[in-house]
């Protein structure tokens, strides 16, 4: 009996000492604190050093029911391999084809002068065919609504050929064109969109919205100022805690980018892609049984309305009068443009809506139309020298902008109702 008692006491004492040894002291806790400079991914490009998962991939476009139920409502990115090969643009869009088009000599496209995106820098305008002539030997990068003379070459993606989206659901469509080497900022989109690639390769690094508190986004544009080539964990320690989802695209692929998913895009080789954006607040209205079956390959961007209302001469006259009234008293600067268009109260509301960068880009495009000498100021003299066709182009931009703002408002309202 004494032997058993002694053995029990010995075992009990061993357990107690083991537990004491396992209790870390304050000094020990300080010693085990992570050295972030040694963490994988520190000072590397965005998408490095952390757990990474491939996004879902299927061949071609899914049917509408699968697309909306599994990916849109499930909030999951999707690569649609080879889907863009169905588009005339995939076969037609060579530089030779672009140069053969009969394009209005007064029409222009928006061009950025730096391949590493910086949303604080000004942009410029030039004729599309001038861009085609020089883009291979420069750092210029076209980011522009798909021009009217190219829309017939782009099929509306099969999985979103749905009647409810035809009724004010489609927001805008953007063409991305460069010689490669472009790098976007880390950002979110306030609309759902599908990106289809007709040339080159793209790498898209996604971060699930559940990590949104670990990537600090600019309150005015839903993008981050983090250097995408050199993530500094000492300045942004939360980056050492996130996970990535990777989508690699090659020419002929399409990619679904869900609403509010954080992402960053790099392009390689001569690169040409088109995004189609739609108002995600319309998604719950969609009856997938009414979506077009089979897919209509003759239904192109030229057949789809991306605007809530048509141009109106009275609106143009009112807008001209408003601009001249302001320019008589002061030069209009870029920072003033939101106030000119929306007023102070609504500008503040936009900044609280997670409105994204899209509407800011539209304002920049509009400003560039007026700023003829590129000095970042609009004068009364510049307004007086504008051609009628330029005023009409500006009004078209304002119509597109109003469409985008309305989509942002509806999306913001839906988000608050969900909360």
CSV table of C-alpha atoms in Angstrom, one decimal:
chain,number,residue,atom,x,y,z
A,1,UNK,CA,0.0,0.0,0.0
A,2,UNK,CA,2.8,2.4,0.9
A,3,UNK,CA,4.4,1.6,-2.5
A,4,UNK,CA,1.2,2.5,-4.4
A,5,UNK,CA,0.8,5.7,-2.4
A,6,UNK,CA,4.4,6.7,-3.1
A,7,UNK,CA,4.0,6.0,-6.8
A,8,UNK,CA,0.8,8.1,-7.0
A,9,UNK,CA,2.5,11.0,-5.2
A,10,UNK,CA,5.5,10.8,-7.6
A,11,UNK,CA,3.2,10.9,-10.7
A,12,UNK,CA,1.2,13.8,-9.2
A,13,UNK,CA,4.3,15.8,-8.5
A,14,UNK,CA,5.6,15.2,-12.1
A,15,UNK,CA,2.4,16.5,-13.6
A,16,UNK,CA,2.5,19.6,-11.4
A,17,UNK,CA,6.1,20.4,-12.4
A,18,UNK,CA,5.4,19.7,-16.1
A,19,UNK,CA,2.5,22.2,-16.0
A,20,UNK,CA,4.7,24.8,-14.2
A,21,UNK,CA,7.4,24.4,-16.8
A,22,UNK,CA,4.8,24.9,-19.6
A,23,UNK,CA,3.5,28.2,-18.2
A,24,UNK,CA,5.4,31.0,-20.1
A,25,UNK,CA,6.7,33.9,-18.2
A,26,UNK,CA,6.2,37.5,-19.4
A,27,UNK,CA,9.8,37.5,-20.5
A,28,UNK,CA,9.3,34.3,-22.4
A,29,UNK,CA,6.3,35.7,-24.2
A,30,UNK,CA,8.3,38.8,-25.2
A,31,UNK,CA,11.0,36.5,-26.7
A,32,UNK,CA,8.6,34.5,-28.8
A,33,UNK,CA,7.0,37.6,-30.4
A,34,UNK,CA,7.3,37.3,-34.1
A,35,UNK,CA,10.0,39.1,-36.0
A,36,UNK,CA,7.9,40.3,-38.9
A,37,UNK,CA,11.0,41.0,-41.0
A,38,UNK,CA,11.7,37.2,-41.1
A,39,UNK,CA,8.1,36.2,-42.0
A,40,UNK,CA,7.6,34.8,-45.6
A,41,UNK,CA,6.4,37.5,-48.0
A,42,UNK,CA,8.0,40.5,-46.2
A,43,UNK,CA,9.4,42.9,-48.8
A,44,UNK,CA,8.1,40.6,-51.6
A,45,UNK,CA,5.3,41.2,-54.1
A,46,UNK,CA,1.6,41.0,-53.1
A,47,UNK,CA,0.6,37.4,-53.2
A,48,UNK,CA,3.8,36.0,-51.8
A,49,UNK,CA,4.7,34.1,-48.7
A,50,UNK,CA,1.2,33.2,-47.4
A,51,UNK,CA,-1.1,30.2,-47.9
A,52,UNK,CA,-2.4,30.3,-51.5
A,53,UNK,CA,-5.3,28.5,-53.1
A,54,UNK,CA,-6.3,28.2,-56.7
A,55,UNK,CA,-9.7,29.5,-57.6
A,56,UNK,CA,-12.4,27.2,-59.2
A,57,UNK,CA,-11.9,26.6,-62.9
A,58,UNK,CA,-14.4,25.2,-65.6
A,59,UNK,CA,-14.3,24.9,-69.3
A,60,UNK,CA,-16.2,27.7,-71.1
A,61,UNK,CA,-19.2,29.6,-69.6
A,62,UNK,CA,-21.3,27.8,-67.0
A,63,UNK,CA,-25.1,27.8,-67.4
A,64,UNK,CA,-26.8,30.8,-65.6
A,65,UNK,CA,-28.2,28.6,-62.8
A,66,UNK,CA,-24.8,27.3,-61.9
A,67,UNK,CA,-23.1,30.6,-62.3
A,68,UNK,CA,-25.5,32.6,-60.0
A,69,UNK,CA,-26.2,29.9,-57.4
A,70,UNK,CA,-22.7,28.7,-56.9
A,71,UNK,CA,-20.5,31.7,-57.7
A,72,UNK,CA,-22.4,34.9,-57.6
A,73,UNK,CA,-24.6,34.2,-54.5
A,74,UNK,CA,-21.8,32.0,-53.1
A,75,UNK,CA,-19.3,34.9,-53.6
A,76,UNK,CA,-16.6,32.8,-55.2
A,77,UNK,CA,-14.2,33.8,-58.1
A,78,UNK,CA,-14.4,31.6,-61.1
A,79,UNK,CA,-12.0,31.1,-64.1
A,80,UNK,CA,-13.9,30.2,-67.3
A,81,UNK,CA,-11.2,28.6,-69.4
A,82,UNK,CA,-11.4,29.2,-73.2
A,83,UNK,CA,-14.7,31.1,-72.9
A,84,UNK,CA,-13.4,34.2,-74.7
A,85,UNK,CA,-12.4,32.2,-77.7
A,86,UNK,CA,-16.1,32.3,-78.7
A,87,UNK,CA,-15.8,36.1,-79.2
A,88,UNK,CA,-15.1,37.7,-82.6
A,89,UNK,CA,-12.6,39.9,-80.7
A,90,UNK,CA,-10.5,36.9,-79.9
A,91,UNK,CA,-9.9,36.3,-83.6
A,92,UNK,CA,-10.1,39.9,-85.0
A,93,UNK,CA,-8.4,42.2,-82.6
A,94,UNK,CA,-4.9,42.5,-84.1
A,95,UNK,CA,-3.1,45.9,-84.4
A,96,UNK,CA,-3.5,45.6,-88.2
A,97,UNK,CA,-7.3,45.2,-87.7
A,98,UNK,CA,-7.4,48.3,-85.4
A,99,UNK,CA,-5.5,50.4,-87.9
A,100,UNK,CA,-7.9,49.4,-90.7
A,101,UNK,CA,-11.0,50.8,-89.0
A,102,UNK,CA,-12.6,54.0,-90.2
A,103,UNK,CA,-12.7,56.0,-86.9
A,104,UNK,CA,-13.8,59.5,-86.4
A,105,UNK,CA,-10.6,61.7,-86.2
A,106,UNK,CA,-12.1,63.7,-83.3
A,107,UNK,CA,-12.7,60.6,-81.1
A,108,UNK,CA,-10.3,59.9,-78.3
A,109,UNK,CA,-9.5,57.3,-75.7
A,110,UNK,CA,-8.2,57.6,-72.1
A,111,UNK,CA,-4.6,56.7,-71.6
A,112,UNK,CA,-2.5,56.3,-68.4
A,113,UNK,CA,1.2,57.0,-68.7
A,114,UNK,CA,2.4,54.6,-66.0
A,115,UNK,CA,2.0,50.9,-66.0
A,116,UNK,CA,2.2,50.6,-62.3
A,117,UNK,CA,-1.1,52.1,-61.3
A,118,UNK,CA,-1.2,55.3,-59.3
A,119,UNK,CA,-4.7,56.7,-58.9
A,120,UNK,CA,-3.4,60.2,-57.9
A,121,UNK,CA,-1.7,60.9,-61.3
A,122,UNK,CA,-3.4,62.7,-64.2
A,123,UNK,CA,-4.3,60.9,-67.4
A,124,UNK,CA,-4.3,62.0,-71.0
A,125,UNK,CA,-6.4,61.6,-74.2
A,126,UNK,CA,-5.4,60.5,-77.7
A,127,UNK,CA,-6.9,59.0,-80.8
A,128,UNK,CA,-7.2,55.2,-80.6
A,129,UNK,CA,-5.1,54.6,-83.7
A,130,UNK,CA,-2.4,56.9,-82.4
A,131,UNK,CA,-2.3,54.7,-79.3
A,132,UNK,CA,-2.0,51.6,-81.4
A,133,UNK,CA,0.9,53.0,-83.2
A,134,UNK,CA,3.0,53.9,-80.2
A,135,UNK,CA,1.9,51.6,-77.2
A,136,UNK,CA,4.5,48.9,-77.9
A,137,UNK,CA,7.4,51.4,-77.5
A,138,UNK,CA,6.1,53.2,-74.4
A,139,UNK,CA,4.7,52.8,-71.0
A,140,UNK,CA,1.2,54.1,-72.0
A,141,UNK,CA,-1.8,52.0,-71.0
A,142,UNK,CA,-5.3,52.4,-72.3
A,143,UNK,CA,-8.2,52.2,-69.8
A,144,UNK,CA,-11.4,53.2,-71.5
A,145,UNK,CA,-15.0,52.3,-72.0
A,146,UNK,CA,-15.1,49.9,-75.0
A,147,UNK,CA,-15.3,52.3,-78.0
A,148,UNK,CA,-18.6,52.1,-80.0
A,149,UNK,CA,-16.6,50.9,-83.1
A,150,UNK,CA,-15.4,47.8,-81.2
A,151,UNK,CA,-18.5,46.8,-79.2
A,152,UNK,CA,-19.9,44.5,-82.0
A,153,UNK,CA,-16.8,42.3,-81.6
A,154,UNK,CA,-17.5,41.4,-77.9
A,155,UNK,CA,-20.3,38.9,-77.1
A,156,UNK,CA,-22.2,39.6,-73.9
A,157,UNK,CA,-21.0,36.7,-71.6
A,158,UNK,CA,-23.4,33.8,-71.9
A,159,UNK,CA,-24.0,33.3,-68.2
A,160,UNK,CA,-25.3,36.9,-67.7
A,161,UNK,CA,-27.6,37.0,-70.7
A,162,UNK,CA,-30.6,37.6,-68.4
A,163,UNK,CA,-33.7,39.8,-68.9
A,164,UNK,CA,-33.4,41.4,-65.5
A,165,UNK,CA,-29.9,42.7,-66.3
A,166,UNK,CA,-31.0,44.1,-69.6
A,167,UNK,CA,-33.3,46.4,-67.6
A,168,UNK,CA,-30.8,48.9,-66.1
A,169,UNK,CA,-28.6,46.1,-64.7
A,170,UNK,CA,-25.4,46.6,-66.8
A,171,UNK,CA,-23.3,49.4,-65.5
A,172,UNK,CA,-20.3,49.8,-67.8
A,173,UNK,CA,-17.7,48.0,-69.9
A,174,UNK,CA,-14.0,48.7,-69.8
A,175,UNK,CA,-11.2,47.9,-72.3
A,176,UNK,CA,-7.6,47.4,-70.9
A,177,UNK,CA,-4.9,47.6,-73.5
A,178,UNK,CA,-1.1,47.7,-73.1
A,179,UNK,CA,2.2,46.1,-74.2
A,180,UNK,CA,2.2,44.2,-70.8
A,181,UNK,CA,3.9,44.7,-67.5
A,182,UNK,CA,1.0,46.6,-65.9
A,183,UNK,CA,0.3,46.3,-62.2
A,184,UNK,CA,-2.9,47.4,-60.6
A,185,UNK,CA,-3.3,48.7,-57.0
A,186,UNK,CA,-4.9,46.4,-54.4
A,187,UNK,CA,-8.5,47.3,-54.7
A,188,UNK,CA,-12.2,46.2,-54.5
A,189,UNK,CA,-15.0,46.7,-57.0
A,190,UNK,CA,-18.4,47.9,-55.9
A,191,UNK,CA,-20.0,45.9,-58.8
A,192,UNK,CA,-19.9,42.3,-60.1
A,193,UNK,CA,-17.8,41.9,-63.2
A,194,UNK,CA,-16.5,39.4,-65.8
A,195,UNK,CA,-13.1,40.0,-67.3
A,196,UNK,CA,-12.3,38.4,-70.7
A,197,UNK,CA,-8.7,38.3,-72.0
A,198,UNK,CA,-8.0,38.4,-75.8
A,199,UNK,CA,-4.2,38.8,-75.6
A,200,UNK,CA,-1.4,37.9,-73.2
A,201,UNK,CA,-1.5,36.6,-69.7
A,202,UNK,CA,-2.8,37.9,-66.4
A,203,UNK,CA,-2.2,37.0,-62.8
A,204,UNK,CA,-5.0,38.0,-60.4
A,205,UNK,CA,-4.4,37.7,-56.7
A,206,UNK,CA,-7.6,37.6,-54.6
A,207,UNK,CA,-8.1,38.1,-50.9
A,208,UNK,CA,-11.4,37.0,-49.4
A,209,UNK,CA,-13.5,39.9,-48.0
A,210,UNK,CA,-13.3,38.3,-44.6
A,211,UNK,CA,-9.8,39.8,-44.4
A,212,UNK,CA,-10.9,43.3,-45.3
A,213,UNK,CA,-9.9,44.6,-41.8
A,214,UNK,CA,-6.3,43.5,-42.5
A,215,UNK,CA,-5.9,45.4,-45.7
A,216,UNK,CA,-6.4,49.1,-45.2
A,217,UNK,CA,-8.3,50.6,-48.1
A,218,UNK,CA,-8.4,54.3,-48.9
A,219,UNK,CA,-11.8,55.5,-47.7
A,220,UNK,CA,-12.2,57.7,-50.8
A,221,UNK,CA,-11.6,55.0,-53.4
A,222,UNK,CA,-11.7,51.4,-52.0
A,223,UNK,CA,-8.0,50.9,-52.9
A,224,UNK,CA,-4.8,50.5,-51.0
A,225,UNK,CA,-1.6,52.5,-51.1
A,226,UNK,CA,0.4,49.4,-50.2
A,227,UNK,CA,3.4,48.9,-52.6
A,228,UNK,CA,2.3,45.8,-54.6
A,229,UNK,CA,6.0,45.0,-55.4
A,230,UNK,CA,7.3,45.3,-51.8
A,231,UNK,CA,5.0,44.5,-49.0
A,232,UNK,CA,6.4,45.8,-45.8
A,233,UNK,CA,5.1,43.8,-42.8
A,234,UNK,CA,6.5,46.3,-40.3
A,235,UNK,CA,4.2,49.0,-41.7
A,236,UNK,CA,1.3,46.6,-42.4
A,237,UNK,CA,1.7,43.7,-40.0
A,238,UNK,CA,-1.8,42.3,-40.8
A,239,UNK,CA,-0.5,41.3,-44.2
A,240,UNK,CA,1.4,38.5,-42.5
A,241,UNK,CA,-2.0,36.9,-41.4
A,242,UNK,CA,-4.0,36.8,-44.7
A,243,UNK,CA,-4.6,34.0,-47.3
A,244,UNK,CA,-4.5,34.4,-51.0
A,245,UNK,CA,-6.6,32.9,-53.9
A,246,UNK,CA,-4.9,32.9,-57.3
A,247,UNK,CA,-6.4,33.1,-60.7
A,248,UNK,CA,-4.0,32.8,-63.7
A,249,UNK,CA,-5.5,33.8,-67.1
A,250,UNK,CA,-4.2,33.1,-70.6
A,251,UNK,CA,-5.5,34.5,-73.8
A,252,UNK,CA,-9.0,33.2,-74.4
A,253,UNK,CA,-10.0,32.9,-70.7
A,254,UNK,CA,-12.7,34.8,-68.8
A,255,UNK,CA,-12.7,35.5,-65.1
A,256,UNK,CA,-15.6,36.3,-62.7
A,257,UNK,CA,-14.6,38.9,-60.0
A,258,UNK,CA,-17.2,38.9,-57.2
A,259,UNK,CA,-18.5,42.1,-55.6
A,260,UNK,CA,-16.1,43.5,-52.9
A,261,UNK,CA,-13.4,40.7,-53.3
A,262,UNK,CA,-10.0,42.4,-52.7
A,263,UNK,CA,-7.7,41.8,-55.7
A,264,UNK,CA,-4.6,42.9,-57.5
A,265,UNK,CA,-3.8,42.3,-61.2
A,266,UNK,CA,-0.6,42.0,-63.2
A,267,UNK,CA,-0.4,41.6,-67.0
A,268,UNK,CA,2.3,40.0,-69.1
A,269,UNK,CA,3.0,40.2,-72.8
A,270,UNK,CA,0.9,42.3,-75.2
A,271,UNK,CA,-2.3,42.5,-73.2
A,272,UNK,CA,-5.9,43.2,-74.2
A,273,UNK,CA,-8.9,42.5,-72.1
A,274,UNK,CA,-12.5,43.7,-71.6
A,275,UNK,CA,-14.6,43.9,-68.4
A,276,UNK,CA,-18.4,43.8,-68.3
A,277,UNK,CA,-19.7,45.3,-65.0
A,278,UNK,CA,-23.2,44.8,-63.6
A,279,UNK,CA,-25.2,46.1,-60.7
A,280,UNK,CA,-25.1,43.3,-58.1
A,281,UNK,CA,-28.2,44.7,-56.4
A,282,UNK,CA,-30.1,43.3,-59.4
A,283,UNK,CA,-28.9,39.8,-58.8
A,284,UNK,CA,-31.7,38.8,-56.4
A,285,UNK,CA,-34.2,39.7,-59.1
A,286,UNK,CA,-32.8,37.3,-61.6
A,287,UNK,CA,-34.9,34.3,-62.6
A,288,UNK,CA,-32.3,32.0,-64.1
A,289,UNK,CA,-35.0,30.1,-66.0
A,290,UNK,CA,-35.5,33.2,-68.1
A,291,UNK,CA,-31.9,33.7,-69.0
A,292,UNK,CA,-31.2,33.0,-72.6
A,293,UNK,CA,-30.8,29.3,-73.6
A,294,UNK,CA,-28.9,28.5,-75.6
A,295,UNK,CA,-26.4,31.3,-75.5
A,296,UNK,CA,-26.9,34.0,-78.2
A,297,UNK,CA,-23.5,34.4,-79.8
A,298,UNK,CA,-24.9,37.3,-81.9
A,299,UNK,CA,-25.8,39.3,-78.8
A,300,UNK,CA,-22.9,41.8,-78.4
A,301,UNK,CA,-22.0,44.9,-76.3
A,302,UNK,CA,-23.4,46.9,-79.1
A,303,UNK,CA,-26.9,45.5,-78.4
A,304,UNK,CA,-26.8,46.3,-74.6
A,305,UNK,CA,-27.6,49.5,-72.9
A,306,UNK,CA,-25.1,50.7,-70.3
A,307,UNK,CA,-27.0,53.9,-69.5
A,308,UNK,CA,-30.1,54.7,-67.5
A,309,UNK,CA,-31.2,57.6,-69.7
A,310,UNK,CA,-30.6,59.1,-73.1
A,311,UNK,CA,-28.9,62.4,-73.9
A,312,UNK,CA,-31.1,65.4,-73.8
A,313,UNK,CA,-30.5,68.9,-75.2
A,314,UNK,CA,-32.0,70.6,-72.2
A,315,UNK,CA,-29.6,68.7,-69.9
A,316,UNK,CA,-26.6,69.8,-72.1
A,317,UNK,CA,-27.7,73.5,-72.0
A,318,UNK,CA,-28.1,73.4,-68.2
A,319,UNK,CA,-24.7,71.8,-67.8
A,320,UNK,CA,-23.0,74.3,-70.0
A,321,UNK,CA,-24.6,77.2,-68.1
A,322,UNK,CA,-23.6,75.7,-64.8
A,323,UNK,CA,-19.9,75.3,-65.9
A,324,UNK,CA,-19.7,78.9,-67.2
A,325,UNK,CA,-21.3,80.3,-64.0
A,326,UNK,CA,-18.6,78.6,-62.0
A,327,UNK,CA,-15.7,79.5,-64.3
A,328,UNK,CA,-16.6,83.2,-64.3
A,329,UNK,CA,-15.6,83.3,-60.6
A,330,UNK,CA,-12.8,80.8,-60.3
A,331,UNK,CA,-10.7,78.2,-62.2
A,332,UNK,CA,-12.1,74.7,-61.6
A,333,UNK,CA,-9.5,72.2,-60.3
A,334,UNK,CA,-9.7,68.4,-60.2
A,335,UNK,CA,-10.6,68.3,-56.5
A,336,UNK,CA,-13.4,70.7,-57.1
A,337,UNK,CA,-15.0,68.5,-59.7
A,338,UNK,CA,-17.0,66.3,-57.3
A,339,UNK,CA,-18.4,69.3,-55.6
A,340,UNK,CA,-19.3,70.8,-59.0
A,341,UNK,CA,-21.1,67.7,-60.1
A,342,UNK,CA,-22.7,66.4,-56.8
A,343,UNK,CA,-22.6,69.2,-54.2
A,344,UNK,CA,-21.0,69.0,-50.8
A,345,UNK,CA,-23.6,66.9,-49.0
A,346,UNK,CA,-23.8,64.1,-51.6
A,347,UNK,CA,-20.0,64.1,-52.1
A,348,UNK,CA,-19.7,63.3,-48.4
A,349,UNK,CA,-22.3,60.5,-48.8
A,350,UNK,CA,-20.3,59.0,-51.6
A,351,UNK,CA,-17.2,58.9,-49.4
A,352,UNK,CA,-19.2,56.8,-46.9
A,353,UNK,CA,-20.6,54.4,-49.4
A,354,UNK,CA,-17.4,52.5,-50.3
A,355,UNK,CA,-18.1,53.9,-53.7
A,356,UNK,CA,-15.0,52.5,-55.4
A,357,UNK,CA,-12.7,54.0,-57.9
A,358,UNK,CA,-15.0,53.8,-61.0
A,359,UNK,CA,-16.8,57.1,-60.4
A,360,UNK,CA,-13.5,58.9,-59.6
A,361,UNK,CA,-12.1,57.7,-63.0
A,362,UNK,CA,-15.2,59.0,-64.8
A,363,UNK,CA,-14.6,62.4,-63.1
A,364,UNK,CA,-11.0,62.4,-64.2
A,365,UNK,CA,-12.0,61.6,-67.8
A,366,UNK,CA,-14.5,64.4,-67.7
A,367,UNK,CA,-12.0,66.9,-66.3
A,368,UNK,CA,-9.4,66.0,-69.0
A,369,UNK,CA,-12.0,66.9,-71.7
A,370,UNK,CA,-12.2,70.4,-70.3
A,371,UNK,CA,-8.5,70.9,-69.4
A,372,UNK,CA,-7.2,71.6,-72.9
A,373,UNK,CA,-3.7,72.6,-71.9
A,374,UNK,CA,-3.2,70.0,-69.2
A,375,UNK,CA,-2.4,72.4,-66.4
A,376,UNK,CA,-5.0,70.8,-64.1
A,377,UNK,CA,-7.2,73.8,-64.2
A,378,UNK,CA,-10.4,74.5,-66.2
A,379,UNK,CA,-10.7,78.2,-67.2
A,380,UNK,CA,-13.5,80.2,-68.8
A,381,UNK,CA,-11.4,80.6,-71.9
A,382,UNK,CA,-11.1,76.8,-72.3
A,383,UNK,CA,-14.8,76.3,-71.9
A,384,UNK,CA,-15.4,78.9,-74.7
A,385,UNK,CA,-13.1,77.2,-77.0
A,386,UNK,CA,-14.7,73.7,-76.7
A,387,UNK,CA,-16.3,72.3,-79.9
A,388,UNK,CA,-19.9,71.2,-79.8
A,389,UNK,CA,-18.8,67.6,-80.3
A,390,UNK,CA,-16.7,67.8,-77.2
A,391,UNK,CA,-19.6,69.2,-75.1
A,392,UNK,CA,-21.7,66.2,-76.3
A,393,UNK,CA,-18.9,63.8,-75.4
A,394,UNK,CA,-18.8,65.4,-71.9
A,395,UNK,CA,-22.5,65.0,-71.6
A,396,UNK,CA,-22.2,61.3,-72.5
A,397,UNK,CA,-19.6,60.9,-69.7
A,398,UNK,CA,-22.0,62.6,-67.2
A,399,UNK,CA,-24.8,60.2,-68.3
A,400,UNK,CA,-22.4,57.2,-67.7
A,401,UNK,CA,-21.4,58.7,-64.4
A,402,UNK,CA,-25.0,59.1,-63.3
A,403,UNK,CA,-25.6,55.5,-64.2
A,404,UNK,CA,-22.6,54.4,-62.1
A,405,UNK,CA,-23.7,56.6,-59.1
A,406,UNK,CA,-27.2,55.1,-59.2
A,407,UNK,CA,-25.8,51.6,-59.2
A,408,UNK,CA,-23.5,52.5,-56.3
A,409,UNK,CA,-26.5,53.9,-54.4
A,410,UNK,CA,-28.6,50.8,-55.0
A,411,UNK,CA,-25.7,48.5,-54.0
A,412,UNK,CA,-25.0,50.5,-50.9
A,413,UNK,CA,-28.6,50.4,-49.9
A,414,UNK,CA,-28.7,46.6,-50.4
A,415,UNK,CA,-25.6,46.2,-48.3
A,416,UNK,CA,-27.1,48.1,-45.4
A,417,UNK,CA,-30.3,46.1,-45.6
A,418,UNK,CA,-28.3,42.9,-45.4
A,419,UNK,CA,-26.6,44.2,-42.3
